[in-house]
Amino acid sequence: MEEIRRQWLETVERYRLSAKRPDDESYWCRRLDTVSADELHAIHSEKLRVAVGYVYEAIPFYRRKFDRIGLEPGDIRSVDDLARIPVTTKQEMMQPEAKGRPAKADYTAVDDETWKERGWQLFATSGSTAEPRVFRYTGFDRAVWSWTNARAMWAMGFRPGRDVALLAFGYGPHVWLWGVHYGLNLMGIPIVSAGGLDSRTRVRFIERYRPTILACTPSYALYLGGLMREMGLDPAQSSVRFLFVAGEPGYGVPATRRRLEELWKAEVAEFYGCTEAAPSAGGYTCAAAMARKQGPAETHLMADTHIWETVDPSTLAPVPAGRRGLSLVTNLCSEASPQLRFLVGDFTTLALDTCDCGRTHPRAIGGFIGRADDMLNIRGVTIFPSAIEDAVRRVPGSGEEFQIVLSRERELDRIKVVVEPRPELASQSHPELARRVESEIVASCELRMEVEVVPHGTLPRTEFKAKRVKDLRAGPY
Ligand SMILES: [Zn+2]
């Protein structure tokens, strides 16, 4: 076991090129960021072969899965054999605990002993749709994350010597923040850590320490900009040039992105990933995509450290690039959680051609607008909450907060969208606001929804993932 772990870590390490500093102005790691299809095939094949052997030995969850179908690690000889490995879902990962076994995760390669010897930090999924699951990562993972995140933030255009980042997140067990923190450390970009501070103090920090990067949720960036205005300051005149958003779909929701850009006069960037298998920058926005204001959002998927696929939502069979499917990832860069074919579960379409930025890493066209299991099913019509968000935010008089309320009346699903107006909108204009939001929703979602306008300040504000959907259909919420 120790031998195979050593072999795996050595393989990952051998491909951690430009580990300490960037190659040049354009690429942190020129060779891997612009890797050719042939070289990528060779890297994937080598890493996958070693990873499968390691995973089989170190993760009981996968050993059971392989044994059940008679698959042996030696059967996976190259990336061409990838589809022989069955898909893993988060529901499956949950099972050992649900069956009354000790609440000990056996879906990662970190047992109690490894944790004590090599452990770095514990993270938990945020549990927007399921029970939170816990992942313990090692010091090795921290080094790799710092590097992948630095590569991704380099692609965004963040630079030491010029940029300063203010991280407006509580420093809780959420992977994103910590990965960004250590990535910025590696890049040499100073951090103003603003976790645990109230919003007015954060505004004063922006004035005093002049950060160029503001990292927070999209909802919070809109809220904080509004608060600055209330305090007689203009966010567009502030030092902030980049909004680095996380926790909710932001960059991929056109009207939200536009609002953020206009309010702050800043570019919007985001990472894409999941706590389970791609906690570092699995996906990232490049400067070329940020500069493009027309057409769909595009998010790169880091290619040499992960294998990204899209699969059919019902059969889970791979779909070719250019066709819509659910995102699926194999992690080829982790000691603790090298998950194989884990279903992240966002709808997207992959493009494999080279981006304007010169990177060959595939792009998810349309970005990411929500997990498939966040989709609402209303009288047989499926809609993403982010589609409603886009419609609400296209109407100029609507404020930054809204909520979707689902209920059931005489066996029929009802959906109501509760909207706050902009603070300056006079109350006699509220009925008109409701009508405009209603028609935007009909135009984009093809479903009529009741719209209620409530006074500014009524809906809850949050620093982390905003709870946009209130489902009353299954009894009290
Ligand atoms: Zn690009």
CSV table of C-alpha atoms and ligand atoms in Angstrom, one decimal:
chain,number,residue,atom,x,y,z
A,1,MET,CA,0.0,0.0,0.0
A,2,GLU,CA,2.7,2.5,1.0
A,3,GLU,CA,4.6,1.6,-2.2
A,4,ILE,CA,1.6,2.3,-4.4
A,5,ARG,CA,0.8,5.6,-2.6
A,6,ARG,CA,4.4,6.7,-3.1
A,7,GLN,CA,4.2,5.8,-6.8
A,8,TRP,CA,1.0,7.8,-7.2
A,9,LEU,CA,2.3,10.9,-5.4
A,10,GLU,CA,5.5,10.7,-7.4
A,11,THR,CA,3.6,10.6,-10.7
A,12,VAL,CA,1.5,13.6,-9.8
A,13,GLU,CA,4.6,15.4,-8.6
A,14,ARG,CA,6.4,14.7,-11.9
A,15,TYR,CA,3.7,16.6,-13.8
A,16,ARG,CA,3.6,19.5,-11.4
A,17,LEU,CA,5.7,21.6,-13.8
A,18,SER,CA,6.6,25.2,-13.0
A,19,ALA,CA,5.6,24.4,-9.4
A,20,LYS,CA,7.1,27.5,-7.8
A,21,ARG,CA,6.8,30.4,-10.3
A,22,PRO,CA,5.2,31.2,-13.7
A,23,ASP,CA,6.9,30.6,-17.0
A,24,ASP,CA,6.0,33.9,-18.6
A,25,GLU,CA,3.5,36.7,-18.8
A,26,SER,CA,0.9,34.6,-20.7
A,27,TYR,CA,1.1,31.2,-19.0
A,28,TRP,CA,2.0,30.0,-15.6
A,29,CYS,CA,2.9,26.6,-17.2
A,30,ARG,CA,3.2,27.0,-20.9
A,31,ARG,CA,3.7,23.3,-21.6
A,32,LEU,CA,0.6,22.1,-19.7
A,33,ASP,CA,-1.6,25.1,-20.4
A,34,THR,CA,-1.1,24.7,-24.2
A,35,VAL,CA,-0.6,20.9,-24.1
A,36,SER,CA,-1.3,19.1,-27.5
A,37,ALA,CA,-4.0,16.5,-27.8
A,38,ASP,CA,-1.3,13.7,-28.2
A,39,GLU,CA,0.6,14.7,-25.2
A,40,LEU,CA,-2.5,15.1,-23.1
A,41,HIS,CA,-3.5,11.5,-24.1
A,42,ALA,CA,-0.2,10.3,-22.9
A,43,ILE,CA,-0.4,12.2,-19.6
A,44,HIS,CA,-3.9,11.0,-19.0
A,45,SER,CA,-3.0,7.4,-19.7
A,46,GLU,CA,0.0,7.3,-17.5
A,47,LYS,CA,-1.7,9.1,-14.6
A,48,LEU,CA,-4.9,7.1,-14.9
A,49,ARG,CA,-3.1,3.8,-14.8
A,50,VAL,CA,-1.3,4.6,-11.6
A,51,ALA,CA,-4.3,6.3,-10.1
A,52,VAL,CA,-6.6,3.3,-10.6
A,53,GLY,CA,-4.1,1.0,-8.8
A,54,TYR,CA,-3.8,3.5,-5.9
A,55,VAL,CA,-7.6,4.1,-5.7
A,56,TYR,CA,-8.2,0.3,-5.6
A,57,GLU,CA,-5.8,-0.2,-2.7
A,58,ALA,CA,-6.5,3.0,-0.7
A,59,ILE,CA,-10.3,3.6,-1.1
A,60,PRO,CA,-12.6,0.8,0.1
A,61,PHE,CA,-15.5,2.3,-1.6
A,62,TYR,CA,-13.9,1.9,-5.0
A,63,ARG,CA,-12.5,-1.6,-4.2
A,64,ARG,CA,-16.1,-2.8,-3.6
A,65,LYS,CA,-17.2,-1.1,-6.7
A,66,PHE,CA,-14.6,-2.7,-8.9
A,67,ASP,CA,-15.0,-6.2,-7.3
A,68,ARG,CA,-18.7,-6.1,-7.8
A,69,ILE,CA,-18.3,-6.0,-11.6
A,70,GLY,CA,-15.1,-8.0,-11.7
A,71,LEU,CA,-13.0,-5.1,-12.9
A,72,GLU,CA,-9.3,-5.2,-12.0
A,73,PRO,CA,-7.0,-2.2,-11.9
A,74,GLY,CA,-4.8,-3.8,-14.6
A,75,ASP,CA,-7.8,-3.7,-17.0
A,76,ILE,CA,-7.3,0.1,-17.3
A,77,ARG,CA,-4.3,0.4,-19.5
A,78,SER,CA,-4.9,3.8,-21.0
A,79,VAL,CA,-7.4,6.6,-21.0
A,80,ASP,CA,-9.2,4.7,-23.9
A,81,ASP,CA,-10.4,2.3,-21.2
A,82,LEU,CA,-11.8,5.1,-19.0
A,83,ALA,CA,-15.5,4.3,-19.8
A,84,ARG,CA,-15.0,0.8,-18.3
A,85,ILE,CA,-15.0,2.4,-14.9
A,86,PRO,CA,-18.6,2.9,-13.7
A,87,VAL,CA,-19.8,6.4,-12.9
A,88,THR,CA,-19.9,7.4,-9.2
A,89,THR,CA,-22.6,9.6,-7.8
A,90,LYS,CA,-22.8,11.5,-4.5
A,91,GLN,CA,-25.8,9.4,-3.5
A,92,GLU,CA,-23.6,6.3,-3.7
A,93,MET,CA,-21.0,7.9,-1.6
A,94,MET,CA,-23.6,8.5,1.1
A,95,GLN,CA,-24.6,4.9,1.4
A,96,PRO,CA,-22.2,3.5,3.9
A,97,GLU,CA,-23.3,6.0,6.5
A,98,ALA,CA,-27.0,5.7,5.7
A,99,LYS,CA,-26.8,1.9,6.3
A,100,GLY,CA,-25.9,2.5,9.9
A,101,ARG,CA,-22.2,1.7,9.6
A,102,PRO,CA,-19.9,4.0,11.6
A,103,ALA,CA,-20.1,7.5,10.2
A,104,LYS,CA,-16.6,7.1,8.8
A,105,ALA,CA,-16.0,8.2,5.2
A,106,ASP,CA,-14.5,5.3,3.2
A,107,TYR,CA,-14.8,7.1,-0.1
A,108,THR,CA,-11.5,8.9,0.3
A,109,ALA,CA,-7.9,7.7,0.7
A,110,VAL,CA,-7.5,9.3,4.1
A,111,ASP,CA,-8.1,7.0,7.1
A,112,ASP,CA,-7.6,8.1,10.7
A,113,GLU,CA,-3.9,7.1,10.6
A,114,THR,CA,-3.1,9.0,7.4
A,115,TRP,CA,-5.0,12.0,8.7
A,116,LYS,CA,-2.8,12.2,11.8
A,117,GLU,CA,0.4,11.7,9.8
A,118,ARG,CA,-0.3,13.8,6.7
A,119,GLY,CA,-3.5,15.6,7.2
A,120,TRP,CA,-3.9,19.3,6.3
A,121,GLN,CA,-7.5,20.3,6.6
A,122,LEU,CA,-11.1,19.1,6.7
A,123,PHE,CA,-13.7,20.3,4.3
A,124,ALA,CA,-17.5,19.7,4.0
A,125,THR,CA,-19.8,20.0,1.1
A,126,SER,CA,-22.2,22.9,1.5
A,127,GLY,CA,-25.2,20.6,1.3
A,128,SER,CA,-27.4,22.7,-1.0
A,129,THR,CA,-29.2,19.5,-2.1
A,130,ALA,CA,-28.0,16.7,0.2
A,131,GLU,CA,-26.5,16.1,3.6
A,132,PRO,CA,-23.1,17.6,4.0
A,133,ARG,CA,-20.3,15.2,3.4
A,134,VAL,CA,-16.8,15.5,4.9
A,135,PHE,CA,-13.5,15.3,3.1
A,136,ARG,CA,-10.1,15.3,4.8
A,137,TYR,CA,-7.3,16.6,2.6
A,138,THR,CA,-3.5,16.3,3.1
A,139,GLY,CA,-0.5,18.6,2.9
A,140,PHE,CA,0.3,17.1,-0.5
A,141,ASP,CA,-3.2,18.2,-1.7
A,142,ARG,CA,-2.5,21.7,-0.4
A,143,ALA,CA,0.6,22.0,-2.5
A,144,VAL,CA,-1.1,20.8,-5.6
A,145,TRP,CA,-4.1,23.0,-5.1
A,146,SER,CA,-2.0,26.1,-4.6
A,147,TRP,CA,-0.3,25.3,-8.0
A,148,THR,CA,-3.5,24.6,-10.0
A,149,ASN,CA,-5.2,27.6,-8.5
A,150,ALA,CA,-2.2,29.8,-9.3
A,151,ARG,CA,-2.3,28.6,-12.9
A,152,ALA,CA,-6.0,29.4,-13.1
A,153,MET,CA,-5.7,32.8,-11.5
A,154,TRP,CA,-2.8,33.6,-13.8
A,155,ALA,CA,-5.1,32.9,-16.7
A,156,MET,CA,-7.6,35.3,-15.2
A,157,GLY,CA,-4.9,38.0,-15.3
A,158,PHE,CA,-4.2,38.3,-11.6
A,159,ARG,CA,-0.6,39.5,-11.1
A,160,PRO,CA,1.7,40.0,-8.1
A,161,GLY,CA,3.1,43.5,-7.8
A,162,ARG,CA,-0.1,45.1,-8.8
A,163,ASP,CA,-3.0,43.1,-7.4
A,164,VAL,CA,-4.3,42.8,-3.8
A,165,ALA,CA,-7.2,40.5,-3.0
A,166,LEU,CA,-10.0,41.0,-0.4
A,167,LEU,CA,-11.6,37.7,0.5
A,168,ALA,CA,-15.1,38.5,1.9
A,169,PHE,CA,-16.0,35.0,3.0
A,170,GLY,CA,-16.1,33.4,6.5
A,171,TYR,CA,-13.1,31.2,6.8
A,172,GLY,CA,-15.3,28.0,7.2
A,173,PRO,CA,-14.9,24.5,5.9
A,174,HIS,CA,-15.5,25.5,2.3
A,175,VAL,CA,-12.8,24.4,-0.1
A,176,TRP,CA,-13.0,27.3,-2.5
A,177,LEU,CA,-11.8,30.0,-0.1
A,178,TRP,CA,-8.8,28.0,1.2
A,179,GLY,CA,-7.7,26.9,-2.2
A,180,VAL,CA,-7.8,30.5,-3.4
A,181,HIS,CA,-6.0,31.7,-0.2
A,182,TYR,CA,-3.1,29.3,-0.8
A,183,GLY,CA,-3.0,29.9,-4.5
A,184,LEU,CA,-2.6,33.7,-3.9
A,185,ASN,CA,0.1,32.9,-1.4
A,186,LEU,CA,2.0,31.0,-4.1
A,187,MET,CA,1.5,33.9,-6.6
A,188,GLY,CA,2.8,36.4,-4.1
A,189,ILE,CA,-0.5,38.4,-4.1
A,190,PRO,CA,-1.3,40.0,-0.8
A,191,ILE,CA,-4.6,39.1,0.9
A,192,VAL,CA,-6.9,41.2,3.0
A,193,SER,CA,-8.8,38.5,4.9
A,194,ALA,CA,-12.3,40.0,5.6
A,195,GLY,CA,-14.0,36.9,7.0
A,196,GLY,CA,-16.0,37.6,10.2
A,197,LEU,CA,-16.2,41.3,9.5
A,198,ASP,CA,-19.5,43.2,9.1
A,199,SER,CA,-20.2,44.7,5.7
A,200,ARG,CA,-19.5,48.3,6.7
A,201,THR,CA,-16.1,47.4,8.0
A,202,ARG,CA,-15.4,45.6,4.7
A,203,VAL,CA,-16.4,48.8,2.8
A,204,ARG,CA,-13.9,50.7,5.0
A,205,PHE,CA,-11.2,48.0,4.2
A,206,ILE,CA,-11.8,48.5,0.5
A,207,GLU,CA,-11.3,52.3,0.9
A,208,ARG,CA,-8.3,51.9,3.1
A,209,TYR,CA,-6.4,48.9,1.6
A,210,ARG,CA,-7.5,49.4,-2.0
A,211,PRO,CA,-7.9,45.7,-3.1
A,212,THR,CA,-8.1,45.1,-6.9
A,213,ILE,CA,-9.7,41.7,-6.5
A,214,LEU,CA,-12.9,41.2,-4.5
A,215,ALA,CA,-13.7,37.6,-3.8
A,216,CYS,CA,-17.3,36.8,-2.6
A,217,THR,CA,-20.6,35.3,-3.8
A,218,PRO,CA,-22.3,37.2,-6.7
A,219,SER,CA,-25.2,38.1,-4.5
A,220,TYR,CA,-22.9,39.5,-1.9
A,221,ALA,CA,-21.0,41.6,-4.4
A,222,LEU,CA,-24.3,43.1,-5.5
A,223,TYR,CA,-25.3,43.8,-1.9
A,224,LEU,CA,-21.9,45.2,-0.9
A,225,GLY,CA,-21.9,47.6,-4.0
A,226,GLY,CA,-25.4,48.7,-3.0
A,227,LEU,CA,-24.3,49.3,0.6
A,228,MET,CA,-21.3,51.4,-0.7
A,229,ARG,CA,-23.8,53.6,-2.6
A,230,GLU,CA,-25.9,54.0,0.6
A,231,MET,CA,-22.7,55.1,2.3
A,232,GLY,CA,-22.1,57.8,-0.3
A,233,LEU,CA,-19.4,55.8,-2.2
A,234,ASP,CA,-19.3,54.6,-5.7
A,235,PRO,CA,-18.2,51.0,-6.2
A,236,ALA,CA,-17.4,51.8,-9.9
A,237,GLN,CA,-14.8,54.4,-8.6
A,238,SER,CA,-13.3,51.9,-6.1
A,239,SER,CA,-10.0,50.1,-6.5
A,240,VAL,CA,-11.7,46.8,-7.4
A,241,ARG,CA,-11.0,45.6,-11.0
A,242,PHE,CA,-11.9,41.9,-10.6
A,243,LEU,CA,-14.9,40.3,-9.0
A,244,PHE,CA,-13.9,36.7,-8.3
A,245,VAL,CA,-17.2,35.1,-7.5
A,246,ALA,CA,-18.1,31.7,-6.0
A,247,GLY,CA,-20.8,29.7,-4.2
A,248,GLU,CA,-23.6,30.4,-6.7
A,249,PRO,CA,-23.8,30.6,-10.5
A,250,GLY,CA,-22.7,34.2,-11.4
A,251,TYR,CA,-20.4,34.6,-14.4
A,252,GLY,CA,-22.7,32.1,-16.4
A,253,VAL,CA,-25.9,34.0,-15.7
A,254,PRO,CA,-25.8,36.9,-18.3
A,255,ALA,CA,-27.9,39.5,-16.4
A,256,THR,CA,-26.1,38.9,-13.1
A,257,ARG,CA,-22.7,39.2,-14.8
A,258,ARG,CA,-23.8,42.4,-16.5
A,259,ARG,CA,-25.1,43.9,-13.2
A,260,LEU,CA,-21.8,43.0,-11.5
A,261,GLU,CA,-19.7,44.5,-14.3
A,262,GLU,CA,-21.7,47.7,-14.4
A,263,LEU,CA,-22.0,48.2,-10.6
A,264,TRP,CA,-18.3,47.7,-10.0
A,265,LYS,CA,-16.8,48.5,-13.4
A,266,ALA,CA,-14.9,45.3,-13.0
A,267,GLU,CA,-14.4,42.0,-14.8
A,268,VAL,CA,-16.2,38.9,-13.5
A,269,ALA,CA,-14.3,35.5,-13.1
A,270,GLU,CA,-15.1,32.2,-11.4
A,271,PHE,CA,-13.8,28.8,-10.6
A,272,TYR,CA,-15.7,25.6,-11.2
A,273,GLY,CA,-15.4,22.4,-9.2
A,274,CYS,CA,-16.7,20.4,-6.3
A,275,THR,CA,-15.6,19.5,-2.8
A,276,GLU,CA,-15.6,15.8,-3.7
A,277,ALA,CA,-13.3,15.5,-6.7
A,278,ALA,CA,-12.1,18.8,-8.1
A,279,PRO,CA,-11.8,21.1,-5.1
A,280,SER,CA,-9.1,23.1,-6.7
A,281,ALA,CA,-9.6,25.1,-9.9
A,282,GLY,CA,-11.2,22.3,-12.0
A,283,GLY,CA,-12.7,25.0,-14.1
A,284,TYR,CA,-11.7,28.7,-14.5
A,285,THR,CA,-12.5,31.8,-16.5
A,286,CYS,CA,-9.7,33.1,-18.7
A,287,ALA,CA,-9.0,36.7,-19.5
A,288,ALA,CA,-10.1,36.2,-23.1
A,289,ALA,CA,-13.5,35.0,-22.0
A,290,MET,CA,-13.8,37.8,-19.5
A,291,ALA,CA,-13.1,40.4,-22.2
A,292,ARG,CA,-15.8,38.9,-24.5
A,293,LYS,CA,-19.0,40.6,-23.7
A,294,GLN,CA,-21.2,38.9,-26.4
A,295,GLY,CA,-22.1,35.3,-26.8
A,296,PRO,CA,-22.3,32.5,-24.3
A,297,ALA,CA,-20.1,32.3,-21.2
A,298,GLU,CA,-17.0,30.0,-21.5
A,299,THR,CA,-15.2,28.2,-18.7
A,300,HIS,CA,-12.0,26.4,-19.2
A,301,LEU,CA,-11.6,22.9,-17.6
A,302,MET,CA,-8.1,22.2,-16.4
A,303,ALA,CA,-7.0,19.3,-18.6
A,304,ASP,CA,-3.8,17.8,-17.4
A,305,THR,CA,-4.9,17.5,-13.7
A,306,HIS,CA,-8.4,16.1,-14.4
A,307,ILE,CA,-10.3,14.2,-17.1
A,308,TRP,CA,-13.5,16.0,-17.9
A,309,GLU,CA,-16.4,14.3,-19.7
A,310,THR,CA,-20.0,15.0,-20.3
A,311,VAL,CA,-22.6,12.2,-20.0
A,312,ASP,CA,-26.2,11.6,-21.0
A,313,PRO,CA,-28.4,12.5,-18.0
A,314,SER,CA,-30.5,9.3,-18.2
A,315,THR,CA,-28.0,6.6,-19.4
A,316,LEU,CA,-24.8,8.2,-18.0
A,317,ALA,CA,-23.1,7.2,-21.3
A,318,PRO,CA,-20.4,9.6,-22.5
A,319,VAL,CA,-21.7,12.2,-25.1
A,320,PRO,CA,-19.3,13.7,-27.6
A,321,ALA,CA,-18.0,17.3,-27.5
A,322,GLY,CA,-20.5,19.7,-28.9
A,323,ARG,CA,-23.4,17.9,-27.3
A,324,ARG,CA,-25.1,18.8,-24.1
A,325,GLY,CA,-24.5,16.5,-21.1
A,326,LEU,CA,-23.8,16.4,-17.4
A,327,SER,CA,-20.3,17.1,-16.2
A,328,LEU,CA,-18.2,14.2,-14.9
A,329,VAL,CA,-14.7,14.4,-13.5
A,330,THR,CA,-11.8,12.1,-12.8
A,331,ASN,CA,-9.3,13.7,-10.5
A,332,LEU,CA,-5.7,13.0,-11.4
A,333,CYS,CA,-4.0,15.3,-8.9
A,334,SER,CA,-5.1,14.4,-5.4
A,335,GLU,CA,-3.8,12.2,-2.6
A,336,ALA,CA,-6.9,12.3,-0.5
A,337,SER,CA,-9.7,12.2,-3.0
A,338,PRO,CA,-8.7,11.0,-6.5
A,339,GLN,CA,-12.3,10.2,-7.4
A,340,LEU,CA,-12.9,8.2,-10.6
A,341,ARG,CA,-15.6,9.4,-12.9
A,342,PHE,CA,-17.5,11.3,-10.3
A,343,LEU,CA,-20.8,12.9,-11.5
A,344,VAL,CA,-20.6,16.6,-10.7
A,345,GLY,CA,-23.9,16.9,-12.5
A,346,ASP,CA,-24.0,20.3,-14.2
A,347,PHE,CA,-25.4,20.6,-17.7
A,348,THR,CA,-22.9,21.9,-20.2
A,349,THR,CA,-21.4,21.5,-23.7
A,350,LEU,CA,-17.7,21.0,-24.2
A,351,ALA,CA,-15.6,22.6,-26.9
A,352,LEU,CA,-12.2,21.2,-27.7
A,353,ASP,CA,-10.7,23.8,-30.0
A,354,THR,CA,-8.0,26.2,-28.9
A,355,CYS,CA,-9.2,29.3,-27.1
A,356,ASP,CA,-8.3,32.9,-28.0
A,357,CYS,CA,-6.0,32.9,-25.0
A,358,GLY,CA,-4.0,30.1,-26.5
A,359,ARG,CA,-5.0,27.5,-24.0
A,360,THR,CA,-6.0,24.1,-25.3
A,361,HIS,CA,-7.9,23.1,-22.2
A,362,PRO,CA,-11.5,22.3,-23.1
A,363,ARG,CA,-14.2,24.9,-22.6
A,364,ALA,CA,-17.6,24.5,-21.1
A,365,ILE,CA,-19.8,26.6,-23.4
A,366,GLY,CA,-22.5,28.5,-21.5
A,367,GLY,CA,-20.5,28.2,-18.3
A,368,PHE,CA,-22.2,26.5,-15.4
A,369,ILE,CA,-25.6,27.6,-14.3
A,370,GLY,CA,-26.5,25.1,-11.7
A,371,ARG,CA,-26.5,21.4,-10.8
A,372,ALA,CA,-29.0,19.2,-12.5
A,373,ASP,CA,-30.4,18.3,-9.1
A,374,ASP,CA,-31.1,22.0,-8.4
A,375,MET,CA,-33.5,22.0,-11.3
A,376,LEU,CA,-37.1,22.7,-10.5
A,377,ASN,CA,-39.9,20.6,-11.9
A,378,ILE,CA,-43.0,22.7,-12.2
A,379,ARG,CA,-46.1,21.0,-13.7
A,380,GLY,CA,-43.8,18.9,-15.9
A,381,VAL,CA,-41.6,21.8,-17.0
A,382,THR,CA,-38.0,21.8,-15.8
A,383,ILE,CA,-36.3,25.1,-15.1
A,384,PHE,CA,-33.0,26.2,-13.5
A,385,PRO,CA,-33.4,28.8,-10.7
A,386,SER,CA,-30.6,30.6,-12.5
A,387,ALA,CA,-32.9,31.1,-15.6
A,388,ILE,CA,-35.5,32.9,-13.3
A,389,GLU,CA,-32.6,34.9,-11.8
A,390,ASP,CA,-31.5,36.0,-15.3
A,391,ALA,CA,-35.0,37.1,-16.1
A,392,VAL,CA,-35.5,39.0,-12.8
A,393,ARG,CA,-32.2,40.8,-13.2
A,394,ARG,CA,-32.8,41.8,-16.7
A,395,VAL,CA,-35.5,44.2,-15.4
A,396,PRO,CA,-33.8,47.5,-14.4
A,397,GLY,CA,-36.1,48.3,-11.5
A,398,SER,CA,-35.6,45.0,-9.7
A,399,GLY,CA,-33.3,45.0,-6.7
A,400,GLU,CA,-30.6,42.4,-5.9
A,401,GLU,CA,-32.7,40.0,-3.8
A,402,PHE,CA,-35.4,37.6,-5.0
A,403,GLN,CA,-36.9,34.3,-3.9
A,404,ILE,CA,-38.7,31.5,-5.6
A,405,VAL,CA,-41.5,30.0,-3.6
A,406,LEU,CA,-43.0,26.7,-4.5
A,407,SER,CA,-46.2,25.4,-3.1
A,408,ARG,CA,-49.0,23.0,-3.9
A,409,GLU,CA,-52.7,23.8,-4.2
A,410,ARG,CA,-55.3,21.2,-5.0
A,411,GLU,CA,-52.6,18.9,-6.4
A,412,LEU,CA,-51.2,21.6,-8.6
A,413,ASP,CA,-47.7,23.1,-8.3
A,414,ARG,CA,-47.7,26.8,-7.8
A,415,ILE,CA,-44.6,28.9,-8.2
A,416,LYS,CA,-44.3,32.5,-7.0
A,417,VAL,CA,-41.3,34.8,-7.5
A,418,VAL,CA,-40.9,37.3,-4.7
A,419,VAL,CA,-38.8,40.3,-5.9
A,420,GLU,CA,-37.4,43.3,-4.1
A,421,PRO,CA,-37.4,46.7,-6.0
A,422,ARG,CA,-34.3,48.9,-6.1
A,423,PRO,CA,-34.4,51.1,-3.0
A,424,GLU,CA,-35.0,54.3,-5.1
A,425,LEU,CA,-38.0,52.9,-7.0
A,426,ALA,CA,-41.2,54.6,-6.0
A,427,SER,CA,-43.9,52.3,-4.6
A,428,GLN,CA,-46.4,53.4,-7.3
A,429,SER,CA,-44.1,51.8,-9.8
A,430,HIS,CA,-44.1,48.4,-8.0
A,431,PRO,CA,-47.1,46.9,-10.0
A,432,GLU,CA,-45.3,47.9,-13.2
A,433,LEU,CA,-42.2,46.2,-11.9
A,434,ALA,CA,-44.1,43.0,-11.2
A,435,ARG,CA,-45.6,43.0,-14.7
A,436,ARG,CA,-42.2,43.4,-16.4
A,437,VAL,CA,-40.6,40.6,-14.3
A,438,GLU,CA,-43.6,38.4,-15.2
A,439,SER,CA,-43.2,39.0,-18.9
A,440,GLU,CA,-39.4,38.5,-18.8
A,441,ILE,CA,-40.0,35.1,-17.0
A,442,VAL,CA,-42.6,34.0,-19.6
A,443,ALA,CA,-40.3,35.0,-22.4
A,444,SER,CA,-37.3,33.0,-21.1
A,445,CYS,CA,-38.9,30.1,-19.1
A,446,GLU,CA,-42.1,29.7,-21.1
A,447,LEU,CA,-44.0,29.4,-17.9
A,448,ARG,CA,-46.3,32.0,-16.2
A,449,MET,CA,-45.4,32.7,-12.6
A,450,GLU,CA,-47.0,35.0,-10.1
A,451,VAL,CA,-44.7,37.8,-9.1
A,452,GLU,CA,-44.9,39.6,-5.8
A,453,VAL,CA,-43.0,42.8,-5.1
A,454,VAL,CA,-42.0,43.2,-1.4
A,455,PRO,CA,-40.4,46.3,0.2
A,456,HIS,CA,-36.6,46.6,-0.2
A,457,GLY,CA,-34.9,44.9,2.8
A,458,THR,CA,-37.5,42.2,3.3
A,459,LEU,CA,-35.7,39.2,2.0
A,460,PRO,CA,-32.8,37.6,3.9
A,461,ARG,CA,-29.2,38.6,3.0
A,462,THR,CA,-26.4,36.1,3.3
A,463,GLU,CA,-22.7,36.0,2.8
A,464,PHE,CA,-22.5,32.4,1.5
A,465,LYS,CA,-24.8,30.6,-0.9
A,466,ALA,CA,-28.1,32.6,-1.0
A,467,LYS,CA,-31.1,30.4,-0.5
A,468,ARG,CA,-33.2,31.4,-3.5
A,469,VAL,CA,-35.7,28.5,-3.5
A,470,LYS,CA,-38.3,27.9,-0.8
A,471,ASP,CA,-40.1,24.7,-1.4
A,472,LEU,CA,-43.3,24.4,0.6
A,473,ARG,CA,-44.6,21.4,-1.3
A,474,ALA,CA,-43.4,18.7,1.0
A,475,GLY,CA,-44.9,20.2,4.2
A,476,PRO,CA,-43.3,22.8,6.4
A,477,TYR,CA,-39.9,23.9,5.2
B,1,ZN,ZN,-9.1,30.9,-22.8
